Structure formats: structure tokens, C-alpha cells
């Protein structure tokens, strides 16, 4: 099973615990990677099930929704950004830290900077969420990431949520699986993931 790292920090542990309880004989190998890499691995039959952002553009199997994760702008208090509604031009003087090239957040940030006519665009993308969080909290620049990931650092006073004049899209996750020897098992896990994702959203 492959999964985007954002889910590791939200409800994936609950899924693993429930699978262990209900199907103790099931052996699961988990691969954490970017959505684009997981999509490719599923296409190449290297995964039986993949949980990532977006629907498949190709007809490579089946999918079910896993809910949404809101994105937001964050920065370290060290940056001492003005406590007002910020513009993209305000943020564009810094490096912008977010998910890697090829991801929805990266593409959206790049488009915002282009539309704002920020000539020197510096977008630092990383596939590692711990790296993203470290770069933002160390004061390297503002960043875009899922709200669920930032909350623990907000509670510690290491991050602040920014008010910005452009709304960000949500990350919309889906479970994908193909027709294979393990497709019935993959389908069962995907539907369990769907139920757990709904439970998680209702409790947030």
C-alpha cells in the first residue's frame, strides 16, 4: 500500500490499527511517497493500493474519495510579518516553501507568483514534510502546507497562520486500486479508509 505523507500525520495510523484488529493475518507493506510517484507505481503494478491527491487521469482501475485536507499559509514568528491581510507580493520577497515540483500546491503557488508579477520567484519544494516544517519554522520563508500538519507547531508557538488575500485549494485525496490478484483486499482496505477519513473530518 502506498500513501501520501500528509495522511501519515492524520488518519493513516487509525487505518493500520483497525486493519490489525479486524484482519490480524493481513501483512501490509507501506510505501510513503509523493502523489505523482505513487500514481506511477500503481500504474506499473508496484502497488496494490495507493492513497494520494487527485483522481487518475488514466483508466487504470478504481477509486474512492478520502476527503479533503485544507491548505493554508504559515510562517515563523521570526519573520515578523505584518499582522494584516497579506498579498502575494508581500510574500514573494521571500522564498516560498511547499510541496515538491509536480504537486498541486507547488503549481498553485507558482501561478499566484506569476499572476502577481513577482519577477524573482523562489519556490523551495520538498517531498519531505519534516523538511518543509523545519524550513518554515526556522524562518527561511513563508510556506504552504496542510492545516493538520501545522497545528502542533502553532501550539508550540513555532508557527503562525497567515491571512493572505488569495484562497488556497484543498488537497483532495482518493484511494486507487487496479484489477489484480489482490484487488479484493485492496478494495476492502480502500472502503475502510473512506470510512475512517469521514470519521476524521467529522471530528476535526
CSV table of N, CA, C and O in Angstrom, one decimal, residues 56-111:
chain,number,residue,atom,x,y,z
A,56,UNK,N,-7.2,9.5,-10.9
A,56,UNK,CA,-6.4,9.1,-12.0
A,56,UNK,C,-7.0,9.6,-13.3
A,56,UNK,O,-8.2,9.6,-13.6
A,57,UNK,N,-6.1,10.2,-14.1
A,57,UNK,CA,-6.5,10.7,-15.4
A,57,UNK,C,-6.6,9.5,-16.4
A,57,UNK,O,-7.3,9.5,-17.4
A,58,UNK,N,-5.9,8.4,-16.1
A,58,UNK,CA,-5.9,7.2,-17.0
A,58,UNK,C,-6.9,6.2,-16.4
A,58,UNK,O,-7.2,6.2,-15.2
A,59,UNK,N,-7.3,5.3,-17.3
A,59,UNK,CA,-8.2,4.3,-16.9
A,59,UNK,C,-7.4,3.1,-16.4
A,59,UNK,O,-7.2,2.1,-17.1
A,60,UNK,N,-6.9,3.2,-15.1
A,60,UNK,CA,-6.0,2.1,-14.6
A,60,UNK,C,-6.6,1.4,-13.4
A,60,UNK,O,-6.0,0.7,-12.7
A,61,UNK,N,-7.9,1.6,-13.2
A,61,UNK,CA,-8.5,0.9,-12.1
A,61,UNK,C,-9.7,1.6,-11.5
A,61,UNK,O,-10.5,2.3,-12.1
A,62,UNK,N,-9.8,1.5,-10.2
A,62,UNK,CA,-10.9,2.0,-9.4
A,62,UNK,C,-10.5,3.0,-8.4
A,62,UNK,O,-9.3,3.1,-8.0
A,63,UNK,N,-11.4,3.9,-7.9
A,63,UNK,CA,-11.0,4.9,-6.9
A,63,UNK,C,-12.2,5.2,-6.0
A,63,UNK,O,-13.4,5.0,-6.5
A,64,UNK,N,-12.0,5.7,-4.8
A,64,UNK,CA,-13.0,6.1,-3.9
A,64,UNK,C,-12.4,7.3,-3.2
A,64,UNK,O,-11.2,7.4,-2.8
A,65,UNK,N,-13.3,8.3,-2.9
A,65,UNK,CA,-12.8,9.5,-2.2
A,65,UNK,C,-12.4,9.3,-0.8
A,65,UNK,O,-13.0,8.4,-0.1
A,66,UNK,N,-11.4,10.1,-0.3
A,66,UNK,CA,-10.9,10.0,1.0
A,66,UNK,C,-11.0,11.4,1.7
A,66,UNK,O,-10.2,11.6,2.7
A,67,UNK,N,-11.8,12.3,1.2
A,67,UNK,CA,-12.0,13.6,1.9
A,67,UNK,C,-10.9,14.6,1.4
A,67,UNK,O,-10.1,14.4,0.5
A,68,UNK,N,-11.0,15.7,2.1
A,68,UNK,CA,-10.1,16.8,1.8
A,68,UNK,C,-9.3,17.3,2.9
A,68,UNK,O,-9.7,17.1,4.1
A,69,UNK,N,-8.2,17.9,2.6
A,69,UNK,CA,-7.3,18.5,3.6
A,69,UNK,C,-7.0,19.9,3.2
A,69,UNK,O,-6.4,20.2,2.2
A,70,UNK,N,-7.5,20.9,4.0
A,70,UNK,CA,-7.3,22.3,3.7
A,70,UNK,C,-5.8,22.7,3.7
A,70,UNK,O,-5.1,22.3,4.5
A,71,UNK,N,-5.4,23.6,2.8
A,71,UNK,CA,-4.1,24.2,2.7
A,71,UNK,C,-4.2,25.6,3.3
A,71,UNK,O,-5.2,26.2,3.3
A,72,UNK,N,-3.1,26.0,3.9
A,72,UNK,CA,-3.0,27.4,4.4
A,72,UNK,C,-1.6,27.9,4.4
A,72,UNK,O,-0.6,27.1,4.2
A,73,UNK,N,-1.4,29.2,4.5
A,73,UNK,CA,-0.1,29.9,4.6
A,73,UNK,C,0.4,29.9,6.0
A,73,UNK,O,-0.4,30.3,6.9
A,74,UNK,N,1.6,29.6,6.2
A,74,UNK,CA,2.2,29.7,7.6
A,74,UNK,C,3.6,30.4,7.5
A,74,UNK,O,4.2,30.4,6.4
A,75,UNK,N,4.1,30.9,8.6
A,75,UNK,CA,5.4,31.4,8.7
A,75,UNK,C,5.9,31.3,10.2
A,75,UNK,O,5.1,31.2,11.1
A,76,UNK,N,7.2,31.5,10.4
A,76,UNK,CA,7.7,31.5,11.7
A,76,UNK,C,7.5,32.9,12.3
A,76,UNK,O,7.6,33.9,11.5
A,77,UNK,N,7.2,33.1,13.6
A,77,UNK,CA,7.2,34.4,14.2
A,77,UNK,C,8.5,35.2,14.0
A,77,UNK,O,8.4,36.4,14.0
A,78,UNK,N,9.6,34.5,13.7
A,78,UNK,CA,10.9,35.2,13.5
A,78,UNK,C,10.8,36.1,12.3
A,78,UNK,O,11.6,37.1,12.2
A,79,UNK,N,10.0,35.8,11.3
A,79,UNK,CA,9.9,36.7,10.1
A,79,UNK,C,9.2,38.0,10.5
A,79,UNK,O,9.4,39.0,9.7
A,80,UNK,N,8.5,38.1,11.6
A,80,UNK,CA,7.8,39.3,12.0
A,80,UNK,C,7.0,39.9,10.9
A,80,UNK,O,7.1,41.1,10.6
A,81,UNK,N,6.2,39.1,10.2
A,81,UNK,CA,5.4,39.6,9.1
A,81,UNK,C,4.3,40.5,9.7
A,81,UNK,O,3.8,40.3,10.8
A,82,UNK,N,3.8,41.5,8.9
A,82,UNK,CA,2.8,42.4,9.4
A,82,UNK,C,1.5,41.6,9.8
A,82,UNK,O,1.1,40.7,9.1
A,83,UNK,N,0.9,42.0,10.8
A,83,UNK,CA,-0.4,41.4,11.3
A,83,UNK,C,-1.6,42.0,10.6
A,83,UNK,O,-2.4,42.7,11.2
A,84,UNK,N,-1.6,41.8,9.3
A,84,UNK,CA,-2.7,42.3,8.4
A,84,UNK,C,-2.9,41.3,7.3
A,84,UNK,O,-2.2,40.3,7.2
A,85,UNK,N,-3.9,41.6,6.5
A,85,UNK,CA,-4.1,40.8,5.3
A,85,UNK,C,-2.9,41.0,4.3
A,85,UNK,O,-2.7,42.1,3.8
A,86,UNK,N,-2.2,39.9,4.1
A,86,UNK,CA,-1.0,40.0,3.3
A,86,UNK,C,-1.3,39.7,1.8
A,86,UNK,O,-2.3,39.0,1.5
A,87,UNK,N,-0.5,40.2,0.9
A,87,UNK,CA,-0.7,40.0,-0.5
A,87,UNK,C,0.4,39.0,-1.0
A,87,UNK,O,1.4,38.8,-0.3
A,88,UNK,N,0.2,38.5,-2.2
A,88,UNK,CA,1.2,37.6,-2.7
A,88,UNK,C,2.5,38.4,-3.0
A,88,UNK,O,3.6,37.8,-2.8
A,89,UNK,N,2.4,39.6,-3.3
A,89,UNK,CA,3.6,40.5,-3.4
A,89,UNK,C,4.4,40.6,-2.1
A,89,UNK,O,5.6,40.6,-2.1
A,90,UNK,N,3.6,40.7,-1.0
A,90,UNK,CA,4.3,40.7,0.3
A,90,UNK,C,5.1,39.4,0.6
A,90,UNK,O,6.3,39.5,1.1
A,91,UNK,N,4.5,38.3,0.2
A,91,UNK,CA,5.2,37.0,0.5
A,91,UNK,C,6.3,36.7,-0.6
A,91,UNK,O,7.2,36.0,-0.3
A,92,UNK,N,6.1,37.3,-1.8
A,92,UNK,CA,7.0,36.9,-2.9
A,92,UNK,C,8.4,37.5,-2.7
A,92,UNK,O,9.3,37.1,-3.4
A,93,UNK,N,8.7,38.3,-1.7
A,93,UNK,CA,10.0,38.8,-1.5
A,93,UNK,C,10.9,37.7,-0.7
A,93,UNK,O,12.1,37.8,-0.6
A,94,UNK,N,10.2,36.7,-0.2
A,94,UNK,CA,10.8,35.6,0.5
A,94,UNK,C,10.8,34.3,-0.4
A,94,UNK,O,10.0,34.2,-1.3
A,95,UNK,N,11.7,33.4,-0.1
A,95,UNK,CA,11.5,32.0,-0.7
A,95,UNK,C,10.1,31.5,-0.1
A,95,UNK,O,9.8,31.6,1.0
A,96,UNK,N,9.4,30.8,-1.0
A,96,UNK,CA,8.1,30.2,-0.6
A,96,UNK,C,8.4,28.7,-0.5
A,96,UNK,O,8.9,28.1,-1.4
A,97,UNK,N,8.0,28.1,0.6
A,97,UNK,CA,8.3,26.7,0.9
A,97,UNK,C,7.0,25.9,0.8
A,97,UNK,O,6.0,26.3,1.4
A,98,UNK,N,7.1,24.8,0.1
A,98,UNK,CA,5.9,24.0,-0.1
A,98,UNK,C,6.2,22.6,-0.6
A,98,UNK,O,7.4,22.2,-0.5
A,99,UNK,N,5.2,21.9,-1.0
A,99,UNK,CA,5.4,20.5,-1.5
A,99,UNK,C,6.2,20.5,-2.8
A,99,UNK,O,6.5,21.6,-3.4
A,100,UNK,N,6.6,19.4,-3.3
A,100,UNK,CA,7.6,19.3,-4.4
A,100,UNK,C,7.0,19.7,-5.8
A,100,UNK,O,5.8,19.8,-6.0
A,101,UNK,N,8.0,20.0,-6.7
A,101,UNK,CA,7.6,20.2,-8.1
A,101,UNK,C,6.7,19.1,-8.6
A,101,UNK,O,6.9,17.9,-8.3
A,102,UNK,N,5.6,19.5,-9.3
A,102,UNK,CA,4.7,18.5,-9.8
A,102,UNK,C,3.4,18.3,-8.9
A,102,UNK,O,2.5,17.7,-9.3
A,103,UNK,N,3.5,18.9,-7.7
A,103,UNK,CA,2.4,18.8,-6.8
A,103,UNK,C,1.4,19.9,-7.0
A,103,UNK,O,1.8,21.0,-7.6
A,104,UNK,N,0.2,19.8,-6.6
A,104,UNK,CA,-0.8,20.8,-6.7
A,104,UNK,C,-0.4,22.1,-6.0
A,104,UNK,O,-0.5,23.2,-6.5
A,105,UNK,N,0.0,22.0,-4.7
A,105,UNK,CA,0.4,23.3,-4.0
A,105,UNK,C,1.6,24.0,-4.7
A,105,UNK,O,1.5,25.2,-4.8
A,106,UNK,N,2.6,23.3,-5.2
A,106,UNK,CA,3.7,23.9,-5.9
A,106,UNK,C,3.2,24.7,-7.2
A,106,UNK,O,3.5,25.8,-7.4
A,107,UNK,N,2.3,24.0,-7.9
A,107,UNK,CA,1.8,24.6,-9.2
A,107,UNK,C,0.9,25.8,-8.8
A,107,UNK,O,1.0,26.8,-9.6
A,108,UNK,N,0.2,25.7,-7.8
A,108,UNK,CA,-0.7,26.9,-7.4
A,108,UNK,C,0.1,28.1,-6.9
A,108,UNK,O,-0.2,29.2,-7.3
A,109,UNK,N,1.1,27.8,-6.1
A,109,UNK,CA,2.0,28.9,-5.6
A,109,UNK,C,2.7,29.6,-6.8
A,109,UNK,O,2.8,30.8,-6.9
A,110,UNK,N,3.2,28.8,-7.7
A,110,UNK,CA,3.9,29.3,-8.9
A,110,UNK,C,3.0,30.2,-9.7
A,110,UNK,O,3.3,31.3,-10.2
A,111,UNK,N,1.7,29.7,-9.9
A,111,UNK,CA,0.7,30.5,-10.7
A,111,UNK,C,0.4,31.8,-9.9
A,111,UNK,O,0.3,32.9,-10.6
